[in-house]
Short mmCIF file of N, CA and C in Angstrom, two decimals:
data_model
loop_
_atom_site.label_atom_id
_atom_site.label_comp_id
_atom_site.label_asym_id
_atom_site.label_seq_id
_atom_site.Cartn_x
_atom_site.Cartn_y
_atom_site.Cartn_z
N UNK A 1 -3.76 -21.07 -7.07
CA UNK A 1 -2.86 -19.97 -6.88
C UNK A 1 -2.22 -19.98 -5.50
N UNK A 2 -3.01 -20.42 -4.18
CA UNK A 2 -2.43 -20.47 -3.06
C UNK A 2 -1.19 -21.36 -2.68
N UNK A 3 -0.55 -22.41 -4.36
CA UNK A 3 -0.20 -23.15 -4.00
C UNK A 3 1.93 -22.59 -4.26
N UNK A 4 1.69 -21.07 -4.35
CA UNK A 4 3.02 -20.59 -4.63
C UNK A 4 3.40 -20.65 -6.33
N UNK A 5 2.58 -21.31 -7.14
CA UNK A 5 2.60 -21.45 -8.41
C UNK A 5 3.29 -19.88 -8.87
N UNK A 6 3.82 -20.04 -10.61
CA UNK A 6 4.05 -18.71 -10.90
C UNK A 6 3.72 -17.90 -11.71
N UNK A 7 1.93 -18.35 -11.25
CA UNK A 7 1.20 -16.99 -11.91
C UNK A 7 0.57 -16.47 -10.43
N UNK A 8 1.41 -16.40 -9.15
CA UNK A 8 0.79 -16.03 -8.46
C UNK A 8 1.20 -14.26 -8.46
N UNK A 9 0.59 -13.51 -8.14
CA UNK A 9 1.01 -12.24 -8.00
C UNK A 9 1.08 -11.25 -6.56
N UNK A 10 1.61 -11.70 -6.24
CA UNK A 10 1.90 -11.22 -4.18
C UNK A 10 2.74 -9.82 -3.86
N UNK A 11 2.45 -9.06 -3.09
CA UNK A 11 2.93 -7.76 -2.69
C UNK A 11 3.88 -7.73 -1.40
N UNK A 12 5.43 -7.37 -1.67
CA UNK A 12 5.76 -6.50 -0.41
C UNK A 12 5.36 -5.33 0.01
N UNK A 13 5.40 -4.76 1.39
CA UNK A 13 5.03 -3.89 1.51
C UNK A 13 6.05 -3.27 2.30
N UNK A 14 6.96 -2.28 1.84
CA UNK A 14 8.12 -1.44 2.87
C UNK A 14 7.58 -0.42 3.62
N UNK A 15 7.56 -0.77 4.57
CA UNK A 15 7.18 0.84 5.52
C UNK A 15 8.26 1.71 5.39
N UNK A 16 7.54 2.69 5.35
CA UNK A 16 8.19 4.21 5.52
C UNK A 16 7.39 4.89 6.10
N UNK A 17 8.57 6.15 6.92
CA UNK A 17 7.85 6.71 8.29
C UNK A 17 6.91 7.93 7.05
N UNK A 18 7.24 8.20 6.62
CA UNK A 18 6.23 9.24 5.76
C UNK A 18 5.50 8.33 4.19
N UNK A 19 4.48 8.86 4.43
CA UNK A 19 3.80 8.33 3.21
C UNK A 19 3.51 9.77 2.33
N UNK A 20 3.68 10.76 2.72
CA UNK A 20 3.78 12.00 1.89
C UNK A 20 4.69 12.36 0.77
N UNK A 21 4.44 12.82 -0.39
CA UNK A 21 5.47 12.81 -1.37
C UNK A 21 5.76 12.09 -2.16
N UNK A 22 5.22 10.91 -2.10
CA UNK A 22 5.00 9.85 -3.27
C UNK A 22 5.72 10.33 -5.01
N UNK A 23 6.88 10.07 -5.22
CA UNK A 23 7.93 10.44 -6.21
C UNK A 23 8.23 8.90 -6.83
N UNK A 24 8.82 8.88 -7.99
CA UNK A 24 9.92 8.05 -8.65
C UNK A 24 11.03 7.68 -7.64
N UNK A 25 11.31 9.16 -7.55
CA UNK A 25 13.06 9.38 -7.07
C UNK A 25 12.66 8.86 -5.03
N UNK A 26 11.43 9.04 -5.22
CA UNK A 26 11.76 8.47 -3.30
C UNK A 26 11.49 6.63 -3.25
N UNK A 27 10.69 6.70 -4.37
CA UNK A 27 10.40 5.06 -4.46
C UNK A 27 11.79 4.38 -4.64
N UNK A 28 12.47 4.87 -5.81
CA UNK A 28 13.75 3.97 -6.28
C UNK A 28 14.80 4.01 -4.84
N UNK A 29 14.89 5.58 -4.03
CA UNK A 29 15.77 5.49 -2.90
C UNK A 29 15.60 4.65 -2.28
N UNK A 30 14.22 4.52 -1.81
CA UNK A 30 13.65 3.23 -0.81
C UNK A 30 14.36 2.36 -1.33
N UNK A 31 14.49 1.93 -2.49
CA UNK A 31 14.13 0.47 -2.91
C UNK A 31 15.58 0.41 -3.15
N UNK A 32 16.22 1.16 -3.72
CA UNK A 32 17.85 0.86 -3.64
C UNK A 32 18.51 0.45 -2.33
N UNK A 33 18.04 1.04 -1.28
CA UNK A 33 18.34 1.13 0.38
C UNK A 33 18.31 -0.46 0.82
N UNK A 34 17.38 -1.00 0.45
CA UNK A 34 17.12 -2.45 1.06
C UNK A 34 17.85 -3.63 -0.14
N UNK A 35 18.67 -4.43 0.49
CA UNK A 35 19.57 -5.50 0.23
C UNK A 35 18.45 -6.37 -0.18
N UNK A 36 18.23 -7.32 -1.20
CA UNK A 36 17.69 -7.93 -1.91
C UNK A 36 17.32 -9.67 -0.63
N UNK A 37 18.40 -9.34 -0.29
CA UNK A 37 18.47 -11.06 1.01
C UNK A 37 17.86 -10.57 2.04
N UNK A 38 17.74 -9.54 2.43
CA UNK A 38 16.76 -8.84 3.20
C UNK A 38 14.97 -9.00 3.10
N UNK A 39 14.42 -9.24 2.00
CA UNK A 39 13.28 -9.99 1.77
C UNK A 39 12.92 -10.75 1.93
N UNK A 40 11.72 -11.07 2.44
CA UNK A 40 11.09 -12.25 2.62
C UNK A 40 9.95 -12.78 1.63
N UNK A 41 9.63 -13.56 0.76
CA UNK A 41 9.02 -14.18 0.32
C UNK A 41 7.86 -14.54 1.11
N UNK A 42 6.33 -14.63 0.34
CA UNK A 42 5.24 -14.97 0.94
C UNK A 42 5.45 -16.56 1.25
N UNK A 43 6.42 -17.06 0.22
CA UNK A 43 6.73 -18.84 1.11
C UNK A 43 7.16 -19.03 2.85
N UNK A 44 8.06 -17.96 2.92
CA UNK A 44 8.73 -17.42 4.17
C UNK A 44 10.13 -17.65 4.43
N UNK A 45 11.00 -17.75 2.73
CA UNK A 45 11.84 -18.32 2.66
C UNK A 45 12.71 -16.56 2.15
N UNK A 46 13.73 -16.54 2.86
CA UNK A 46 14.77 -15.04 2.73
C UNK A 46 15.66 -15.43 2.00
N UNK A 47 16.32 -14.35 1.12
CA UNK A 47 17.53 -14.49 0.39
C UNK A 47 17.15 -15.27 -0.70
N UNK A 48 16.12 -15.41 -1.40
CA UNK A 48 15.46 -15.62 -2.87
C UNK A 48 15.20 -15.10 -3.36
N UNK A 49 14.88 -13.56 -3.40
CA UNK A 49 14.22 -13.26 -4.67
C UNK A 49 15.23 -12.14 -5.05
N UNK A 50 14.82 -12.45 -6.66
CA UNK A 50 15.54 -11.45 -7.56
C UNK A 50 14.67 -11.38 -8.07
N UNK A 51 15.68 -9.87 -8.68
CA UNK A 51 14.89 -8.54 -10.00
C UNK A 51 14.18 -9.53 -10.55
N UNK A 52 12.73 -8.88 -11.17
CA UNK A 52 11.81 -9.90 -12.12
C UNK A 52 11.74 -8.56 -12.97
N UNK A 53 11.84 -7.57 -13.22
CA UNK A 53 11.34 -6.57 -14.16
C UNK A 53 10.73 -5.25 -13.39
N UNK A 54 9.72 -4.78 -13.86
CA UNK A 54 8.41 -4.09 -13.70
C UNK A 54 7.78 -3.32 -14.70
N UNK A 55 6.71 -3.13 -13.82
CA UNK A 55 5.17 -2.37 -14.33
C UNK A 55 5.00 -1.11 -13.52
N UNK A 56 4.25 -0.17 -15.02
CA UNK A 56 3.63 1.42 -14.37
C UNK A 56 2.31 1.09 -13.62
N UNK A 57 2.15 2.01 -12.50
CA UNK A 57 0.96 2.31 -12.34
C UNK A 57 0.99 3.76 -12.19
N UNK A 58 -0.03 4.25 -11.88
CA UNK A 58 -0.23 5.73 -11.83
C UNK A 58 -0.72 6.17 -10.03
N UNK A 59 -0.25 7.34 -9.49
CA UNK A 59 -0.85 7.54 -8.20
C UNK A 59 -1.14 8.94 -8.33
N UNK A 60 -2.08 9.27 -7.56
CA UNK A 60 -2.61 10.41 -8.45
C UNK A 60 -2.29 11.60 -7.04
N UNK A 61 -1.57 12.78 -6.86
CA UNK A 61 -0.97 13.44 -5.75
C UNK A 61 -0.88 14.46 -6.11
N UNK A 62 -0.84 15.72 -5.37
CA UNK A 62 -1.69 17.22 -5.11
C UNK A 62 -0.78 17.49 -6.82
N UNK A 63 0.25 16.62 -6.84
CA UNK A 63 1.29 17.55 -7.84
C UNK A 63 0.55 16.83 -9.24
N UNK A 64 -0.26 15.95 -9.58
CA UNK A 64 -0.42 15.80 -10.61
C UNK A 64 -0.42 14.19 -10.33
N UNK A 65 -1.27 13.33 -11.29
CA UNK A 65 -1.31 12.02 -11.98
C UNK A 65 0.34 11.49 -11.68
N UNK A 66 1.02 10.77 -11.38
CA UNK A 66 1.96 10.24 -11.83
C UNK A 66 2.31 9.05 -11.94
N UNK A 67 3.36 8.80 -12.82
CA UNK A 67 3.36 7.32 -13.27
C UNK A 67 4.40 6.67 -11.98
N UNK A 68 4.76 5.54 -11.41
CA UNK A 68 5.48 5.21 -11.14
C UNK A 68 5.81 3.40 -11.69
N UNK A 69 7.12 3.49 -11.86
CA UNK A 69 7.73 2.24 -12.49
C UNK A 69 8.06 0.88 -11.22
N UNK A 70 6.60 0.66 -10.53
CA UNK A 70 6.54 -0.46 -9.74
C UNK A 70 8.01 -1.83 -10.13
N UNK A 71 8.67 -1.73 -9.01
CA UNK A 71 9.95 -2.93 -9.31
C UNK A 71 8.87 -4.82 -8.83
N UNK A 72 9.56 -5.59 -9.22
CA UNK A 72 8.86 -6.72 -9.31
C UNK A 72 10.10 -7.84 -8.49
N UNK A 73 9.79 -8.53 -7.58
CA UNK A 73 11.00 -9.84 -7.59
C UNK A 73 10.32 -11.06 -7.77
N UNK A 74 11.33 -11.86 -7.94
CA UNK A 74 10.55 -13.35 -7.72
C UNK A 74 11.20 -14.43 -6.87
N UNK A 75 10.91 -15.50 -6.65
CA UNK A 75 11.26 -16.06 -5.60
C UNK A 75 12.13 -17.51 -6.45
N UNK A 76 13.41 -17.38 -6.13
CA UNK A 76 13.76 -18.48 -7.04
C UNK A 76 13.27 -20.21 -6.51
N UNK A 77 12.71 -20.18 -5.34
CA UNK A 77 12.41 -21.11 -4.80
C UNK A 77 11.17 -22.11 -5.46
N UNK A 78 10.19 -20.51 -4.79
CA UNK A 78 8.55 -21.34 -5.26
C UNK A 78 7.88 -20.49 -6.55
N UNK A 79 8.52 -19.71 -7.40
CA UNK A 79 8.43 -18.72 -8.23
C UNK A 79 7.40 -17.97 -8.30
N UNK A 80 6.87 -17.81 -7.15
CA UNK A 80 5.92 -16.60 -6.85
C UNK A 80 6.93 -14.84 -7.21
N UNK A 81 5.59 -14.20 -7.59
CA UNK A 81 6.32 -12.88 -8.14
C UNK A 81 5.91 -11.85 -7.25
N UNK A 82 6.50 -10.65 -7.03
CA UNK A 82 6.13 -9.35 -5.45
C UNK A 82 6.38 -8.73 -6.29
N UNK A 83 5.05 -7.53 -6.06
CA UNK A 83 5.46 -5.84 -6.07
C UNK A 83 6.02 -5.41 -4.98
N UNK A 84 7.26 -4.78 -5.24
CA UNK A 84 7.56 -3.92 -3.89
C UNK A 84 7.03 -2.57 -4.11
N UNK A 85 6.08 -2.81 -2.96
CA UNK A 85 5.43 -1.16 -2.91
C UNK A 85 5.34 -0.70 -1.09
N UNK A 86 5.78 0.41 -1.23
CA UNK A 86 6.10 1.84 -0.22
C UNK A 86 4.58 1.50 0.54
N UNK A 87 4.98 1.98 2.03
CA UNK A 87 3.59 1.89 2.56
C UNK A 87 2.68 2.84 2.39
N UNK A 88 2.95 4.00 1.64
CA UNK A 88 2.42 5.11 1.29
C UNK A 88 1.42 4.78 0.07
N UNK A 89 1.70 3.62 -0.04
CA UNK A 89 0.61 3.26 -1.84
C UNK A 89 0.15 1.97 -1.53
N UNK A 90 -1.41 2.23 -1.65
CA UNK A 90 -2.48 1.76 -1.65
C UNK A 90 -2.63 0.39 -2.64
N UNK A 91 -2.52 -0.81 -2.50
CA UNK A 91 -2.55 -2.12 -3.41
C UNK A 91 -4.11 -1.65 -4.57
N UNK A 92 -3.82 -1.84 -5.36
CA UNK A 92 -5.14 -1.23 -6.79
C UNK A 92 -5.86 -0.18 -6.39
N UNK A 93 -5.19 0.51 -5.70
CA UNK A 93 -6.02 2.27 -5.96
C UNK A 93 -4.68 3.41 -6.55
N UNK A 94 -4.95 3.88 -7.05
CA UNK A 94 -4.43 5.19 -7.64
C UNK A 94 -4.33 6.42 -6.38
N UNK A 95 -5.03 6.28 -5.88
CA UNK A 95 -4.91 7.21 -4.68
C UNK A 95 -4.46 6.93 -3.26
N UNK A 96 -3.26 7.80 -3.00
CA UNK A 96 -2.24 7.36 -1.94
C UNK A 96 -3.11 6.98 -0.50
N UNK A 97 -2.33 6.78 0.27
CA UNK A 97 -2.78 6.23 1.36
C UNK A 97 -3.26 7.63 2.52
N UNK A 98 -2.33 8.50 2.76
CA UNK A 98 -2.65 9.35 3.28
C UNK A 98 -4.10 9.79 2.78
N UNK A 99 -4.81 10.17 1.41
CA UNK A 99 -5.70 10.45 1.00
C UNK A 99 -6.76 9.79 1.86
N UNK A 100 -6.78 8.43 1.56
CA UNK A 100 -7.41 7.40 2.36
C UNK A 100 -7.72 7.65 3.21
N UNK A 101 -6.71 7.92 4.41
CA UNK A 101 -6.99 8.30 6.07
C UNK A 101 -7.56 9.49 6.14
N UNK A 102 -7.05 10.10 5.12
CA UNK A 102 -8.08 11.79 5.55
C UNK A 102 -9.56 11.90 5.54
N UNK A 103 -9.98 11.14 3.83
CA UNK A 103 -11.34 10.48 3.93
C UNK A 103 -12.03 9.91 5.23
N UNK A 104 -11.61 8.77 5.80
CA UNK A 104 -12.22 8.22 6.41
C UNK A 104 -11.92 9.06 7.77
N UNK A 105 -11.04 9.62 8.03
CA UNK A 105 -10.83 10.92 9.53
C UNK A 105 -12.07 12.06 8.96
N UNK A 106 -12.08 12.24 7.34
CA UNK A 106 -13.52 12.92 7.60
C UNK A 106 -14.43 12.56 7.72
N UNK A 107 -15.07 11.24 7.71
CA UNK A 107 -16.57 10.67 8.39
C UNK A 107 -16.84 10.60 9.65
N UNK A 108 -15.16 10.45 10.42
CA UNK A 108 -15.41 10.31 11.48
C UNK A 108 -15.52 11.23 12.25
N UNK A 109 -15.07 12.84 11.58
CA UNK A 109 -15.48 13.91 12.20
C UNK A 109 -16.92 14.77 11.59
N UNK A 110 -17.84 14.02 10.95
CA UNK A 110 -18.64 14.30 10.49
C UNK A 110 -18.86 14.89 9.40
N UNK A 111 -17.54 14.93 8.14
CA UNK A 111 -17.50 15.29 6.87
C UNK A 111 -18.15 14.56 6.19
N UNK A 112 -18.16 15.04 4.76
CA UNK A 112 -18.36 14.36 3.70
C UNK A 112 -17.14 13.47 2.56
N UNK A 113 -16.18 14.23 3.56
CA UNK A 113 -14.82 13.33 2.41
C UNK A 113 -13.71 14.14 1.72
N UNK A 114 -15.01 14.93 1.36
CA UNK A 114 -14.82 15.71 0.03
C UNK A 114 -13.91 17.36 0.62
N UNK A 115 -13.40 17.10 1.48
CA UNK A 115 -12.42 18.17 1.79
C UNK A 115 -10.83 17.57 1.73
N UNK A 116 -10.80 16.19 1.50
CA UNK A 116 -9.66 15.86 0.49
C UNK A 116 -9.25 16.01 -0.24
N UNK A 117 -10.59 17.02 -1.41
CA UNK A 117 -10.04 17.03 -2.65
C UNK A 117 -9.52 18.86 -2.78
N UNK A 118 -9.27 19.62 -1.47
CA UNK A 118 -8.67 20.21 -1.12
C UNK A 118 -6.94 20.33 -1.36
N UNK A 119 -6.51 19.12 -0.64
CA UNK A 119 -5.24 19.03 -0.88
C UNK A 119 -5.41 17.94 -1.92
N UNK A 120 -5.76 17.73 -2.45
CA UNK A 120 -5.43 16.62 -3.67
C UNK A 120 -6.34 16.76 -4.89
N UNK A 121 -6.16 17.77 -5.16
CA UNK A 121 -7.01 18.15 -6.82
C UNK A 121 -7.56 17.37 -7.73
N UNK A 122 -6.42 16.04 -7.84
CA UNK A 122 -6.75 15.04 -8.63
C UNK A 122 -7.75 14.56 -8.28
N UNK A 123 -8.08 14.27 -6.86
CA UNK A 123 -9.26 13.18 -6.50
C UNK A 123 -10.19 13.46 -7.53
N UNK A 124 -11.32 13.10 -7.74
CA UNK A 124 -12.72 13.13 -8.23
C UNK A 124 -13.99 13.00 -7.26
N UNK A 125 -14.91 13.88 -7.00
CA UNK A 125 -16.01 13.48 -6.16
C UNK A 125 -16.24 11.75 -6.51
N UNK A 126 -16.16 11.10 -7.61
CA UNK A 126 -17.07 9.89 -7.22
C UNK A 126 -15.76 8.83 -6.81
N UNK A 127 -14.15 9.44 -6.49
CA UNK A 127 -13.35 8.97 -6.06
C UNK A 127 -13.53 8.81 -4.59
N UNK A 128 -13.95 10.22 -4.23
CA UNK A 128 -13.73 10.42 -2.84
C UNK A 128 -15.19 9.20 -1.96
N UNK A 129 -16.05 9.64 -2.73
CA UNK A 129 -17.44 8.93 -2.35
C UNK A 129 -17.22 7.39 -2.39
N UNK A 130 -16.24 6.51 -3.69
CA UNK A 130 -15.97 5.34 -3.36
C UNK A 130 -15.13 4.99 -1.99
N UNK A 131 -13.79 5.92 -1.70
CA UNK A 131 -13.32 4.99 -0.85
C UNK A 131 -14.06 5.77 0.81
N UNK A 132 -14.79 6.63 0.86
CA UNK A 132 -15.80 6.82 1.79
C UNK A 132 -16.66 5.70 2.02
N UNK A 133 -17.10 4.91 0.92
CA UNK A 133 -18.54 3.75 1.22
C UNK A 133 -17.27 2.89 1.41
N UNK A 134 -16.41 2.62 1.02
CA UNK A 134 -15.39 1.31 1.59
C UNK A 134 -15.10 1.67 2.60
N UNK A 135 -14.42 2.46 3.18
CA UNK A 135 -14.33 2.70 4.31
C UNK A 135 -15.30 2.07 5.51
N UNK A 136 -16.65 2.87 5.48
CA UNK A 136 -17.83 2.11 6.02
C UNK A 136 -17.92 0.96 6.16
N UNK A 137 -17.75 0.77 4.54
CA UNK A 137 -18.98 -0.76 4.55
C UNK A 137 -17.70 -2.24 5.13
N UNK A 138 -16.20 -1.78 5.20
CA UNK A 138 -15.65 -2.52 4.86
C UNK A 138 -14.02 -2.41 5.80
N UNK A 139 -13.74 -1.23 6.09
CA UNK A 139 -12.71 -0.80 7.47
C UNK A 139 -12.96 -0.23 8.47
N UNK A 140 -13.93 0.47 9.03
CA UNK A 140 -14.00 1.27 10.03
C UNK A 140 -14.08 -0.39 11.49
N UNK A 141 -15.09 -1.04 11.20
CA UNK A 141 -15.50 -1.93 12.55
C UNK A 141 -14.12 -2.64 12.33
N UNK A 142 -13.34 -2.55 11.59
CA UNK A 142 -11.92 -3.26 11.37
C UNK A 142 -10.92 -2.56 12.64
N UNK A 143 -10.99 -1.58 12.01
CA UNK A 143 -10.24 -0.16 12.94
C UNK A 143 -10.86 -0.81 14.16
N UNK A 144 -11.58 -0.10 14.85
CA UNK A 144 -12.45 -0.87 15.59
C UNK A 144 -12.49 -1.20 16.73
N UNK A 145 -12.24 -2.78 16.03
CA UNK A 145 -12.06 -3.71 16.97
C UNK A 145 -11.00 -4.20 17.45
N UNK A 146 -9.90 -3.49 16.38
CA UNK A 146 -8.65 -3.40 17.36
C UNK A 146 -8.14 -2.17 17.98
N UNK A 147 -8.56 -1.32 17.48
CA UNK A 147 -8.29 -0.06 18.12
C UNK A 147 -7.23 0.55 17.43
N UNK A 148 -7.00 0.58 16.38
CA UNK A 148 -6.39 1.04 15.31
C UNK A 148 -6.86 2.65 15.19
N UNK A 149 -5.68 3.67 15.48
CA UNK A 149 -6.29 5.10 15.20
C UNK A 149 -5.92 5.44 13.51
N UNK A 150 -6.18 6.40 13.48
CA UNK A 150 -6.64 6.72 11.74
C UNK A 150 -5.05 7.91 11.45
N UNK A 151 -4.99 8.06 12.82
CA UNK A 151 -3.60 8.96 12.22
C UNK A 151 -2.59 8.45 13.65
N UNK A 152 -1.24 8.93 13.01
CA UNK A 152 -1.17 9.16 11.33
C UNK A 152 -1.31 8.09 10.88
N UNK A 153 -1.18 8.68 9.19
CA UNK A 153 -1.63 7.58 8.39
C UNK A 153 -0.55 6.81 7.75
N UNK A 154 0.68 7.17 7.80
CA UNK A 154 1.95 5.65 7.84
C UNK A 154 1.38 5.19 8.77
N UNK A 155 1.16 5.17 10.29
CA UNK A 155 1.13 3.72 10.84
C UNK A 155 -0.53 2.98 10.83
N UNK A 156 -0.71 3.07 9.96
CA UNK A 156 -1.86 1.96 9.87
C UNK A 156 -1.63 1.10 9.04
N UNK A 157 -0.21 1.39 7.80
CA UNK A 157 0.31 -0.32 7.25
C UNK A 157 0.15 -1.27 8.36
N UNK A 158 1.21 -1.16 9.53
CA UNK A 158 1.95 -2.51 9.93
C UNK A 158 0.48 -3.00 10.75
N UNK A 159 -0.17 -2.15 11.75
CA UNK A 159 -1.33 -3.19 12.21
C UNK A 159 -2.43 -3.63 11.17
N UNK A 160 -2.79 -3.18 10.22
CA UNK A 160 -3.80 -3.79 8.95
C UNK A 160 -3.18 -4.84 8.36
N UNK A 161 -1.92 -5.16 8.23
CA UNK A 161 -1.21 -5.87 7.62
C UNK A 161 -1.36 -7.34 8.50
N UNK A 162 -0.50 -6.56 9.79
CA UNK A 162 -0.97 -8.05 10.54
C UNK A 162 -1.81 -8.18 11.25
N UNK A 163 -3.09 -7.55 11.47
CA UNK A 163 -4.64 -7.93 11.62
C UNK A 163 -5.41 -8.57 10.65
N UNK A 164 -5.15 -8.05 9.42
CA UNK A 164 -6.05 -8.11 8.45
C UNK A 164 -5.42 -8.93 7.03
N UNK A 165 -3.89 -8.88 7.22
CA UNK A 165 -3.22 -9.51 6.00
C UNK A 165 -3.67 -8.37 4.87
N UNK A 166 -3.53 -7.04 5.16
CA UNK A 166 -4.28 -6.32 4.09
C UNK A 166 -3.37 -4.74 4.00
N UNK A 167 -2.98 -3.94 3.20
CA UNK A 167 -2.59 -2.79 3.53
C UNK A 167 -4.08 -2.35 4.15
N UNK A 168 -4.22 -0.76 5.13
CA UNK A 168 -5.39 -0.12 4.92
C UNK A 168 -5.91 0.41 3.98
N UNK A 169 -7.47 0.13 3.48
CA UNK A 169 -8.23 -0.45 2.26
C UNK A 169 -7.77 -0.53 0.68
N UNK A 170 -6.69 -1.46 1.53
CA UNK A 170 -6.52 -2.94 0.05
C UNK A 170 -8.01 -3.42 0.02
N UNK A 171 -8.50 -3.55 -1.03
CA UNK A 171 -9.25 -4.22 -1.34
C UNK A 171 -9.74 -5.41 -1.98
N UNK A 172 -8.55 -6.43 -2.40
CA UNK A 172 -8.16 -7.70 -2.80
C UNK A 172 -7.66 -8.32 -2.05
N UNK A 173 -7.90 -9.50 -1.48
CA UNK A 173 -6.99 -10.24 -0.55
C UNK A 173 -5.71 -10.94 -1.00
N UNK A 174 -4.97 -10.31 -2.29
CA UNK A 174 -3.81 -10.68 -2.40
C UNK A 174 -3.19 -10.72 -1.56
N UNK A 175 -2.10 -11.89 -1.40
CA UNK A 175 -0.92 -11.64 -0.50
C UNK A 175 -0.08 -10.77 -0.11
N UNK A 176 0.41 -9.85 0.94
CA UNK A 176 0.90 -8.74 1.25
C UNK A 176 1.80 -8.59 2.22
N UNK A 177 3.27 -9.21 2.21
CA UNK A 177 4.12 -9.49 2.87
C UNK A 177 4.61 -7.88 3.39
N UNK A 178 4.59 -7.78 4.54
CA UNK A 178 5.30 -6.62 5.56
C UNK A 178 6.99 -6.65 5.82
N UNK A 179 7.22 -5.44 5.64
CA UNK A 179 8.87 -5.42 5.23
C UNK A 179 9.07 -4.40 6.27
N UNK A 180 9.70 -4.38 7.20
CA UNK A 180 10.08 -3.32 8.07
C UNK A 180 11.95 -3.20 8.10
N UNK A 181 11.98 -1.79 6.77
CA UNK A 181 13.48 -1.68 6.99
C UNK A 181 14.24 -1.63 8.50
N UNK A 182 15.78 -2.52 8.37
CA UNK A 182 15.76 -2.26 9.94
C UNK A 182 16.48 -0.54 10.03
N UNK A 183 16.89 -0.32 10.91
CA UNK A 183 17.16 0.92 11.25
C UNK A 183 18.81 1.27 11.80
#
């Protein structure tokens, strides 16, 4: 799979200054906003990839479960395929990123977690309790050792990304290319 083949499955990642609000209608704005030659491919080759389709996933936010219609490109080069996903959403979790940071800002102020599910109804106690033990077992000495603060929680894409090659707790080491719209 490392070899760019095209069953590889690799992630952009667009920062945005807010990760709050997680919508359809803010995903597609994002994603309409950025020029297609503007991408970079995990080969490291720009101005290749086109539309490939997409896939639902679900993110689960104070307003309810929702679906969003993840866009897909591919690389006409080395035909590797990207999710473009918002830095606000978490690579295989359902639960946004902000959620994330609040969790782990509550261990570090001596919570249990579980005052996340305060503002976010959806969570589930054995939601909150998983990405609490990841956190631990698996980002905090990450944070750490570079000195990565926990808020806010947009900017912990771009240094996890390029410390770790990882959104903050991605938990697959899929590929995860960093997209910083310019301004």
């Amino acid at each position: 799979m490392a070899d760019g083949s095209a069953t590889d499955k690799d992630m952009i990642t667009i920062i945005t200054e807010e990760c709050n609000g997680i919508s359809q209608d803010s995903y597609d704005n994002t994603i309409d906003s950025i020029q297609a030659c503007q991408l970079k491919c995990s080969c490291g080759r720009c101005g290749c990839l086109v539309g490939h389709g997409s896939y639902t996933r679900f993110v689960k936010t104070a307003l309810g479960r929702i679906p969003l219609a993840i866009r897909r490109v591919q690389c006409s080069f080395c035909n590797a395929t990207h999710a473009l996903l918002l830095s606000g959403i978490v690579p295989y979790s359902q639960v946004p990123l902000v959620d994330h940071a609040a969790i782990a800002s509550s261990y570090e102020n001596g919570g249990s977690g579980m005052e996340a599910m305060d503002k976010n109804p959806e969570l589930s106690p054995s939601q909150v309790f998983y990405i609490f033990s990841l956190y631990i077992c698996l980002w905090r000495q990450r944070l750490l050792s570079e000195h990565i603060p926990l808020s806010p929680a947009h900017a912990l894409t771009a240094p996890g990304l390029r410390c770790f090659g990882r959104q903050f707790m991605q938990i697959k080491s899929t590929r995860n290319v960093l997209f910083v719209p310019p301004t």
